[in-house]
PDB file of C-alpha atoms and ligand atoms in Angstrom:
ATOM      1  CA  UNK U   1     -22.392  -6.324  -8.189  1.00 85.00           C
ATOM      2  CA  UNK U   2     -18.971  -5.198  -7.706  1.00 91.00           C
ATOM      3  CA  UNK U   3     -19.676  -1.845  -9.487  1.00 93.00           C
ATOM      4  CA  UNK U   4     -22.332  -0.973  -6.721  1.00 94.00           C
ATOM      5  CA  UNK U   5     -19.906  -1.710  -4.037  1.00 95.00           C
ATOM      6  CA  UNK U   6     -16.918   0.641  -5.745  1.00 97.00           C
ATOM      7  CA  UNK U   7     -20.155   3.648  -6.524  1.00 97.00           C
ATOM      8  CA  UNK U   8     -21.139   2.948  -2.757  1.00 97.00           C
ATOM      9  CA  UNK U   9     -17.763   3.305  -1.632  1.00 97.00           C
ATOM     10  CA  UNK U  10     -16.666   6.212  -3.677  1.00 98.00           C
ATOM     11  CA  UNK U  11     -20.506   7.869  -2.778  1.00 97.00           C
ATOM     12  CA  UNK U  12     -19.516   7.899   0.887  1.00 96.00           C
ATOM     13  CA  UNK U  13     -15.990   9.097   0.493  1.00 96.00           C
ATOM     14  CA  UNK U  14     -16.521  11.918  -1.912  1.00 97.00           C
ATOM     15  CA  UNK U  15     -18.371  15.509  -0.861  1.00 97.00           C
ATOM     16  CA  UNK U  16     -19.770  17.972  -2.684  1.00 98.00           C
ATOM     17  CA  UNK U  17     -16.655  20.441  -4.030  1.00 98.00           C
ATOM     18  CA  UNK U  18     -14.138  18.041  -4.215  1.00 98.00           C
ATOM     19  CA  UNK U  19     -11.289  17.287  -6.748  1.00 98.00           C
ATOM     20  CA  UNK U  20     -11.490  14.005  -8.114  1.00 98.00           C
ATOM     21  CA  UNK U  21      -9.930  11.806 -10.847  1.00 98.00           C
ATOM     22  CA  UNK U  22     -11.291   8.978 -13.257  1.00 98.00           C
ATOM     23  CA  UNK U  23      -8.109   7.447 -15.111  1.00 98.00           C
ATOM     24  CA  UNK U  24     -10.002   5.778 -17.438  1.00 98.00           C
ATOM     25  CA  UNK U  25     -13.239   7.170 -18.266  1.00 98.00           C
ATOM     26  CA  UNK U  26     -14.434   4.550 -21.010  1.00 97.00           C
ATOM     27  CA  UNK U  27     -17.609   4.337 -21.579  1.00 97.00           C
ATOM     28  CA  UNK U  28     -18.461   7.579 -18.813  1.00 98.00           C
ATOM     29  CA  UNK U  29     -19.882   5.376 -16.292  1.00 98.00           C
ATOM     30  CA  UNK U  30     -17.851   6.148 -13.120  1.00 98.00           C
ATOM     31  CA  UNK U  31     -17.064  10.229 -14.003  1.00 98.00           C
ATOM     32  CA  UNK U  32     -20.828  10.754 -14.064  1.00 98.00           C
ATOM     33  CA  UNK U  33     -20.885   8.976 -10.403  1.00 98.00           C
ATOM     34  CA  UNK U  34     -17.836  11.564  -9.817  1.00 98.00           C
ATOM     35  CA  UNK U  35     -19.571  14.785 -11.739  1.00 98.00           C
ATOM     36  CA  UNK U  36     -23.016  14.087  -9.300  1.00 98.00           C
ATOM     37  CA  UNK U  37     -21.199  14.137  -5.972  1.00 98.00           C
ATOM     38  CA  UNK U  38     -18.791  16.713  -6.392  1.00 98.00           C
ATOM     39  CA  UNK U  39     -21.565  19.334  -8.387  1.00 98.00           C
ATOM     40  CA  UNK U  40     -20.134  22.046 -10.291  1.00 97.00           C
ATOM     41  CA  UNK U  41     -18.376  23.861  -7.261  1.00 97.00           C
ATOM     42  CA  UNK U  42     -16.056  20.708  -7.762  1.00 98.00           C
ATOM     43  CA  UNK U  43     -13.527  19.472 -10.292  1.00 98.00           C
ATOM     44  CA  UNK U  44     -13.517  16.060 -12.309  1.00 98.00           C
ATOM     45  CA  UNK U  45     -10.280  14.947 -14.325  1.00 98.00           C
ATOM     46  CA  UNK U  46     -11.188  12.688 -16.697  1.00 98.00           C
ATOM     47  CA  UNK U  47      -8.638  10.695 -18.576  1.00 98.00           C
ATOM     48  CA  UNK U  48      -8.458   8.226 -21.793  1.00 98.00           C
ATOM     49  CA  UNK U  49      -6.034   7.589 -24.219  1.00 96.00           C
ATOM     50  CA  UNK U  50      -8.777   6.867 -26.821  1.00 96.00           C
ATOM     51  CA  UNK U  51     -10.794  10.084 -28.170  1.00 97.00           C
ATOM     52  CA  UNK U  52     -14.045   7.749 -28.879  1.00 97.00           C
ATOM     53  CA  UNK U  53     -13.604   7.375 -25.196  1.00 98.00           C
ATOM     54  CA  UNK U  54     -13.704  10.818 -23.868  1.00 98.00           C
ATOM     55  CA  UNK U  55     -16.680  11.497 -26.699  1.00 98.00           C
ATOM     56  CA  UNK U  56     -18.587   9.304 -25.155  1.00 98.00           C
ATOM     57  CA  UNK U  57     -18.154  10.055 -21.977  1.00 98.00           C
ATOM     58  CA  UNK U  58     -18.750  13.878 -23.068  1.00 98.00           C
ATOM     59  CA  UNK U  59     -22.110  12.478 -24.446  1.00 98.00           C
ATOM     60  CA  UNK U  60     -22.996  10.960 -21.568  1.00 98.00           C
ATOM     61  CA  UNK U  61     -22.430  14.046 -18.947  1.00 98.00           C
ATOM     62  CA  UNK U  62     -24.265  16.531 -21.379  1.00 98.00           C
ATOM     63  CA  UNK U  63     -26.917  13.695 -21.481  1.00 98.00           C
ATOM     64  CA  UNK U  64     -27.214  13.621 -17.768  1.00 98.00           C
ATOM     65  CA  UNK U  65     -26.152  17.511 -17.580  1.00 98.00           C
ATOM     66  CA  UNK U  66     -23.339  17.072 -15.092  1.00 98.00           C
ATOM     67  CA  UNK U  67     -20.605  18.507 -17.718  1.00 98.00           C
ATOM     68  CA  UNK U  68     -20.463  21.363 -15.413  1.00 98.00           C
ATOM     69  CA  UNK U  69     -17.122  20.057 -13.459  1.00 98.00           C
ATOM     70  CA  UNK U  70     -15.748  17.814 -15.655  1.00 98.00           C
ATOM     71  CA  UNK U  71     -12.562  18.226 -17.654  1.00 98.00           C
ATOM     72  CA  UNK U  72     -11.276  15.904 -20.538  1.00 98.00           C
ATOM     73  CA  UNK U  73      -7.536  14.841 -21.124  1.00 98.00           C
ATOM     74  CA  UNK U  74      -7.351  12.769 -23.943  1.00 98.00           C
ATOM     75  CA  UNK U  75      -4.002  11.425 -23.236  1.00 98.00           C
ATOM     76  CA  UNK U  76      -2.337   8.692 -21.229  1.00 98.00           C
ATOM     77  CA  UNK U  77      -2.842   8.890 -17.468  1.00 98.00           C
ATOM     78  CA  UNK U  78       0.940   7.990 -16.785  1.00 98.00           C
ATOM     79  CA  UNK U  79       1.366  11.748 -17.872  1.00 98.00           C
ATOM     80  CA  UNK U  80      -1.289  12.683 -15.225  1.00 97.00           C
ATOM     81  CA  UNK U  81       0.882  15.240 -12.818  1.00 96.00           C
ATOM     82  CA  UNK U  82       2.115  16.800 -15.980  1.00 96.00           C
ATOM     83  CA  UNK U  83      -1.161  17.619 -17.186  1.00 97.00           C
ATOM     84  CA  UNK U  84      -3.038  18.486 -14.541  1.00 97.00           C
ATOM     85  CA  UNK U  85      -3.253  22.382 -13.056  1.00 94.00           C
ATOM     86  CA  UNK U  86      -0.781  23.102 -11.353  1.00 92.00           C
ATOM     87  CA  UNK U  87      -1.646  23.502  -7.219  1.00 92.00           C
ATOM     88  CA  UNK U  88      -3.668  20.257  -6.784  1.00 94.00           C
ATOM     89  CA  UNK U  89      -0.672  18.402  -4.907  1.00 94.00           C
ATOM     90  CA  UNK U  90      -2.616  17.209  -1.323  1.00 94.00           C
ATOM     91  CA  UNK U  91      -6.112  17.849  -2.820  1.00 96.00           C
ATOM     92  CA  UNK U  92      -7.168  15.164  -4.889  1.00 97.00           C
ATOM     93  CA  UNK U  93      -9.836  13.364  -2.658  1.00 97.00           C
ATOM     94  CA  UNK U  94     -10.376  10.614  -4.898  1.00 98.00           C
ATOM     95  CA  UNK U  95      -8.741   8.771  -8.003  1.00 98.00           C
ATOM     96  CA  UNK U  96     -10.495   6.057 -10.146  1.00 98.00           C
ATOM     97  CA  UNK U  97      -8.919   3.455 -12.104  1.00 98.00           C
ATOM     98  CA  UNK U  98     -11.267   0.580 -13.865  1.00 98.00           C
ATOM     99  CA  UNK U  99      -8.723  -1.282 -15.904  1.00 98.00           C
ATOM    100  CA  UNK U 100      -8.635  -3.319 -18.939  1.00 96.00           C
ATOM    101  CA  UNK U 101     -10.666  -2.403 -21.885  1.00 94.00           C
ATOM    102  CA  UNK U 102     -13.549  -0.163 -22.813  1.00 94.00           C
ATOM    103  CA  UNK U 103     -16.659  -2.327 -22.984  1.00 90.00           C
ATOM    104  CA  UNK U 104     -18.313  -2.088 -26.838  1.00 88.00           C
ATOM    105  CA  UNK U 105     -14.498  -1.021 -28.284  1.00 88.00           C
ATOM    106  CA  UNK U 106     -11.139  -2.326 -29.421  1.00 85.00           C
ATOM    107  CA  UNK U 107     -10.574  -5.184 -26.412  1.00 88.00           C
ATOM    108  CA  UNK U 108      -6.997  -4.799 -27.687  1.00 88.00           C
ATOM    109  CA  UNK U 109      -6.422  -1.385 -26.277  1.00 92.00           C
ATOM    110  CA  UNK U 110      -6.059  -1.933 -22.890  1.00 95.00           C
ATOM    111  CA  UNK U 111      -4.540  -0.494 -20.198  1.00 98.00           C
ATOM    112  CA  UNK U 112      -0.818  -1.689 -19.107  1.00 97.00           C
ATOM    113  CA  UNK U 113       1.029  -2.100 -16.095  1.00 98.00           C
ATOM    114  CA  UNK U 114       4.077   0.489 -16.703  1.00 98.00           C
ATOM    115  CA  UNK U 115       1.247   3.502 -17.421  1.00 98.00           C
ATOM    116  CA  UNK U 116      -1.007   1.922 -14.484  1.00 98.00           C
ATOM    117  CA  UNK U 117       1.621   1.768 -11.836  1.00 98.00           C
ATOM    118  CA  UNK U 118       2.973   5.483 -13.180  1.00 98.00           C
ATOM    119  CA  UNK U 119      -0.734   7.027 -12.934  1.00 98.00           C
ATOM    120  CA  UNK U 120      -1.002   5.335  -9.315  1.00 98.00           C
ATOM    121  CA  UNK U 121       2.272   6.562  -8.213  1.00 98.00           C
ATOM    122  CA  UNK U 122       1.438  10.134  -9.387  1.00 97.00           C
ATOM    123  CA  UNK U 123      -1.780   9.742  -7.553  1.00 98.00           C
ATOM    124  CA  UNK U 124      -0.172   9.089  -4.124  1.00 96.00           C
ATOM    125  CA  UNK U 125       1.535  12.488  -4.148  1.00 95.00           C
ATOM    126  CA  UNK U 126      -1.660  14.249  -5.224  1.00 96.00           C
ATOM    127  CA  UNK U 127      -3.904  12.681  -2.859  1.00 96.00           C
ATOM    128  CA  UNK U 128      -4.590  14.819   0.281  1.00 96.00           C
ATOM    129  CA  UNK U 129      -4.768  13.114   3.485  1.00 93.00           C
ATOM    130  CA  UNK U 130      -7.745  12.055   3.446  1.00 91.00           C
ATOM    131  CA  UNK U 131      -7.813  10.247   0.140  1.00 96.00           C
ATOM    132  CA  UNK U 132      -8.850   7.184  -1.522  1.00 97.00           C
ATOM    133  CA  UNK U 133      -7.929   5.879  -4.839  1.00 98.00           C
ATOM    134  CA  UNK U 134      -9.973   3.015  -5.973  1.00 98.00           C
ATOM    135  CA  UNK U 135      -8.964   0.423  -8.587  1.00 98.00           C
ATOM    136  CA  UNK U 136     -10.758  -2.420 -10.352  1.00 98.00           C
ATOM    137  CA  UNK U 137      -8.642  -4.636 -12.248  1.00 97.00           C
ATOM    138  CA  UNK U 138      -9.554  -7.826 -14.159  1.00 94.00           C
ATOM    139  CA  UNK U 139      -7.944 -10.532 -15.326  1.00 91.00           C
ATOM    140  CA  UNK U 140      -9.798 -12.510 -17.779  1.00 89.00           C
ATOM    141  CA  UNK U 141      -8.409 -10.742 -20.992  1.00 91.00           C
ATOM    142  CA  UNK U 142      -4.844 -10.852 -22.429  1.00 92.00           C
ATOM    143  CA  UNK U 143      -2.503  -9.024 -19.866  1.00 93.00           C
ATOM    144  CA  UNK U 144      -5.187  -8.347 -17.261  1.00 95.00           C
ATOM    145  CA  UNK U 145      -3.170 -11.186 -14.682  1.00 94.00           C
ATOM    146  CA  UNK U 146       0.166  -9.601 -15.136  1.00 97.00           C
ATOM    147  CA  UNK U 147      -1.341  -6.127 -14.716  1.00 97.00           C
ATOM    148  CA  UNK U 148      -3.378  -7.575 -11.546  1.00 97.00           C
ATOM    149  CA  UNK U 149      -0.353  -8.893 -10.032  1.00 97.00           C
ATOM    150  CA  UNK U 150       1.410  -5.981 -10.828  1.00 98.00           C
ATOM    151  CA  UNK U 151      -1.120  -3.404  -8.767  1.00 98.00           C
ATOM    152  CA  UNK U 152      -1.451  -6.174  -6.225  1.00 97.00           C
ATOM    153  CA  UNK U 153       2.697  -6.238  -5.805  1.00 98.00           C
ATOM    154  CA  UNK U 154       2.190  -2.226  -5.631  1.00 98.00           C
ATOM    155  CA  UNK U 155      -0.090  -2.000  -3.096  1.00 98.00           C
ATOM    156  CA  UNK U 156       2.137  -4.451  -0.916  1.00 97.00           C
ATOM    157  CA  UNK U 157       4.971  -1.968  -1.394  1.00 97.00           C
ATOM    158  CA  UNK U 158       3.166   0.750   0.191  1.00 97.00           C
ATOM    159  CA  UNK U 159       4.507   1.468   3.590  1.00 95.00           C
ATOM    160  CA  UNK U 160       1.853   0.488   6.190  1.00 93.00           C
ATOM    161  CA  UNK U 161       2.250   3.159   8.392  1.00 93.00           C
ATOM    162  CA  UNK U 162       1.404   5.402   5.548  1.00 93.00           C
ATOM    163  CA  UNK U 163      -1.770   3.581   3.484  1.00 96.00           C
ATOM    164  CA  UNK U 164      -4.707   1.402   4.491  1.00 96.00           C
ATOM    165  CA  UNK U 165      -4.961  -1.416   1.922  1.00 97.00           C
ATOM    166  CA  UNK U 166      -8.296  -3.519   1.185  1.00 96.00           C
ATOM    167  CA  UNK U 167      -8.212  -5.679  -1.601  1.00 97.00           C
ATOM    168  CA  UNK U 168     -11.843  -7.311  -2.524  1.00 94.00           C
ATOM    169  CA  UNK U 169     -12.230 -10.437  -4.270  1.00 88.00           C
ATOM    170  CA  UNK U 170     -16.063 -11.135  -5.059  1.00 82.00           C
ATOM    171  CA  UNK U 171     -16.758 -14.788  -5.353  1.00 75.00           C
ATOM    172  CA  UNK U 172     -19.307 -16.395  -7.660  1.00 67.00           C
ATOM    173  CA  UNK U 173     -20.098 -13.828 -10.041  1.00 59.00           C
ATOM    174  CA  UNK U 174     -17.287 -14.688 -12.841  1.00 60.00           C
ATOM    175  CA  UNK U 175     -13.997 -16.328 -13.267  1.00 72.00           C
ATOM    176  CA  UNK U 176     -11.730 -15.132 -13.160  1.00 83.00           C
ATOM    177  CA  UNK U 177     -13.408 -12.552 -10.619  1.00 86.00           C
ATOM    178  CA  UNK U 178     -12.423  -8.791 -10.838  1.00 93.00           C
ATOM    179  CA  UNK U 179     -10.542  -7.468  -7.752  1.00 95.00           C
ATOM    180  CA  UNK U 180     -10.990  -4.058  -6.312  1.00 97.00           C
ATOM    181  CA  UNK U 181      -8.140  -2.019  -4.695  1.00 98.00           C
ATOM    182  CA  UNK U 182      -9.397   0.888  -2.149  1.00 98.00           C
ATOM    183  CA  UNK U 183      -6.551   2.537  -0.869  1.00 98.00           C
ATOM    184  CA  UNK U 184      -6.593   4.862   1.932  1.00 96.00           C
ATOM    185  CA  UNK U 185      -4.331   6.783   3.781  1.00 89.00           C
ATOM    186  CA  UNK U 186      -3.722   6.150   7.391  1.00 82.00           C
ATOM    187  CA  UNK U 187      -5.466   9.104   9.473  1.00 73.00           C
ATOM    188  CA  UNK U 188      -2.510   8.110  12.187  1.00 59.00           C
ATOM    189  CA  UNK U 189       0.068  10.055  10.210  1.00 47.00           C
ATOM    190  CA  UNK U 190       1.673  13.099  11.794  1.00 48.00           C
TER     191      UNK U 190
HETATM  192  C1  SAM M   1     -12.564  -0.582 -18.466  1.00 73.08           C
HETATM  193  S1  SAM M   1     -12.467   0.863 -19.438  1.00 73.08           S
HETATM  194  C2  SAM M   1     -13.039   2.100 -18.311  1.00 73.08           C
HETATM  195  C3  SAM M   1     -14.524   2.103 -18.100  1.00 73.08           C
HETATM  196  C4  SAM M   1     -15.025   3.381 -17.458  1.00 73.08           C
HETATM  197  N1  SAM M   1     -14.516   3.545 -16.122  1.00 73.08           N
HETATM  198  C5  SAM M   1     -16.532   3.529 -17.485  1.00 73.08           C
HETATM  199  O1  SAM M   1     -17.112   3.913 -16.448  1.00 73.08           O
HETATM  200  O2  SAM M   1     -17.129   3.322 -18.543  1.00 73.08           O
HETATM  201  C6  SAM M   1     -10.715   1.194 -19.499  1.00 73.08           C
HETATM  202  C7  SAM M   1     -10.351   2.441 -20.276  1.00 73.08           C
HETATM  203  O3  SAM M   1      -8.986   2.738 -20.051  1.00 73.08           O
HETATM  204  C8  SAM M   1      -8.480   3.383 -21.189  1.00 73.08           C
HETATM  205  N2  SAM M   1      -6.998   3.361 -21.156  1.00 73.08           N
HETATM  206  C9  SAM M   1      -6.185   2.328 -21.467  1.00 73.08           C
HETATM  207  N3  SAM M   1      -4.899   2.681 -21.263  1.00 73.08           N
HETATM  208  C10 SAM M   1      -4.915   3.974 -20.832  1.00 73.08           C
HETATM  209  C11 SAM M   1      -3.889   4.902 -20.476  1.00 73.08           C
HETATM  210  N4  SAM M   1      -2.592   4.544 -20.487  1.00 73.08           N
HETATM  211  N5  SAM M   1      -4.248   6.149 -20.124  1.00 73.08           N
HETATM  212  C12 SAM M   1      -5.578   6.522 -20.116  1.00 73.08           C
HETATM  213  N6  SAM M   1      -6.585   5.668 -20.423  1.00 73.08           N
HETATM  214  C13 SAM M   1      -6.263   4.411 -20.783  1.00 73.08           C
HETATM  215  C14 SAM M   1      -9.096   2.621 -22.333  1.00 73.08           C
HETATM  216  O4  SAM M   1      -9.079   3.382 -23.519  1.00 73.08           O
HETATM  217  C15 SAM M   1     -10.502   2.338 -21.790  1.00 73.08           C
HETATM  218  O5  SAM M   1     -11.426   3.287 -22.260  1.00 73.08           O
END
């Protein structure tokens, strides 16, 4: 399952103390993931535009008691550098984005391409070298292809010298299939 792959990924990438970002915490799923590896000497941004969002993934962490790192924007992620503490430039080790829709809510809140491709951007200037931002974007719902393309046209943008690019395509599990974005940046870079 495509989920295990992105936890797996983001398990082996992340440490204990890190700064780390999920753009769309939904349902809570991937911030707990985050909250777990980084423990409470870390720090987890969590972002949604929809308060039932960020409830529920504040029910979830006190559930699990990882609330200890965690804090909650309940705002757009395009606005992410503005609301973040200031000093974090070159220290965010890992950004999430799972796009689309929260499962169990409102499929017509979604997210967009303008406010995806602004949160990303923002993210490449407050990753530190050593970074990864991961992003799973679908494209069976209204919008999801345009915003798919329009990460996928990103990504190709990115100088290569500067970013490792792997896009993952699982095949067989559903069509359309959900594509996964992990983005790294080169270790070559002076
Ligand atoms: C697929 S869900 C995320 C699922 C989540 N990662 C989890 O583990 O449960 C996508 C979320 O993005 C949120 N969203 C949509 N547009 C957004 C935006 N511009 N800024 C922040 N969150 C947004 C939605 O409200 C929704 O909760």
């Amino acid at each position: 399952m495509l989920t295990h792959r992105v936890h797996r990924a983001l398990a082996g990438h992340l440490r204990a103390g890190d700064i780390a970002l999920d753009a769309t915490c939904g349902n809570g799923h991937d911030t707990a993931l985050l909250a777990q590896i980084v423990g409470s000497s870390g720090q987890v941004h969590a972002f949604d535009l929809q308060q039932e969002a960020i409830a529920q993934t504040h029910a979830r962490l006190t559930m699990l008691g990882l609330l200890a790192p965690v804090r909650f924007h309940c705002a757009d992620h395009a606005r992410l550098s503005a609301l973040l503490p200031a000093g974090l430039q070159g220290r965010l080790r890992v950004a999430v984005f799972n796009l689309g829709y929260r499962p169990g809510s409102d499929h017509h809140i979604v997210t967009a391409p303008a406010t995806t491709l602004a949160a990303l951007n923002a993210c490449t200037d407050l990753l530190s070298r050593d970074g990864a931002i991961s992003v799973v974007a679908y494209s069976g719902h209204p919008g999801g292809a345009v915003e798919t393309d329009a990460v996928i046209h990103w990504s190709e943008a990115l100088a290569p010298q500067d970013w490792h690019v792997i896009w993952t395509c699982p095949q067989g599990v559903r069509r359309p299939a959900p594509r996964w974005l992990w983005l790294t940046r080169q270790q070559t870079q002076t």
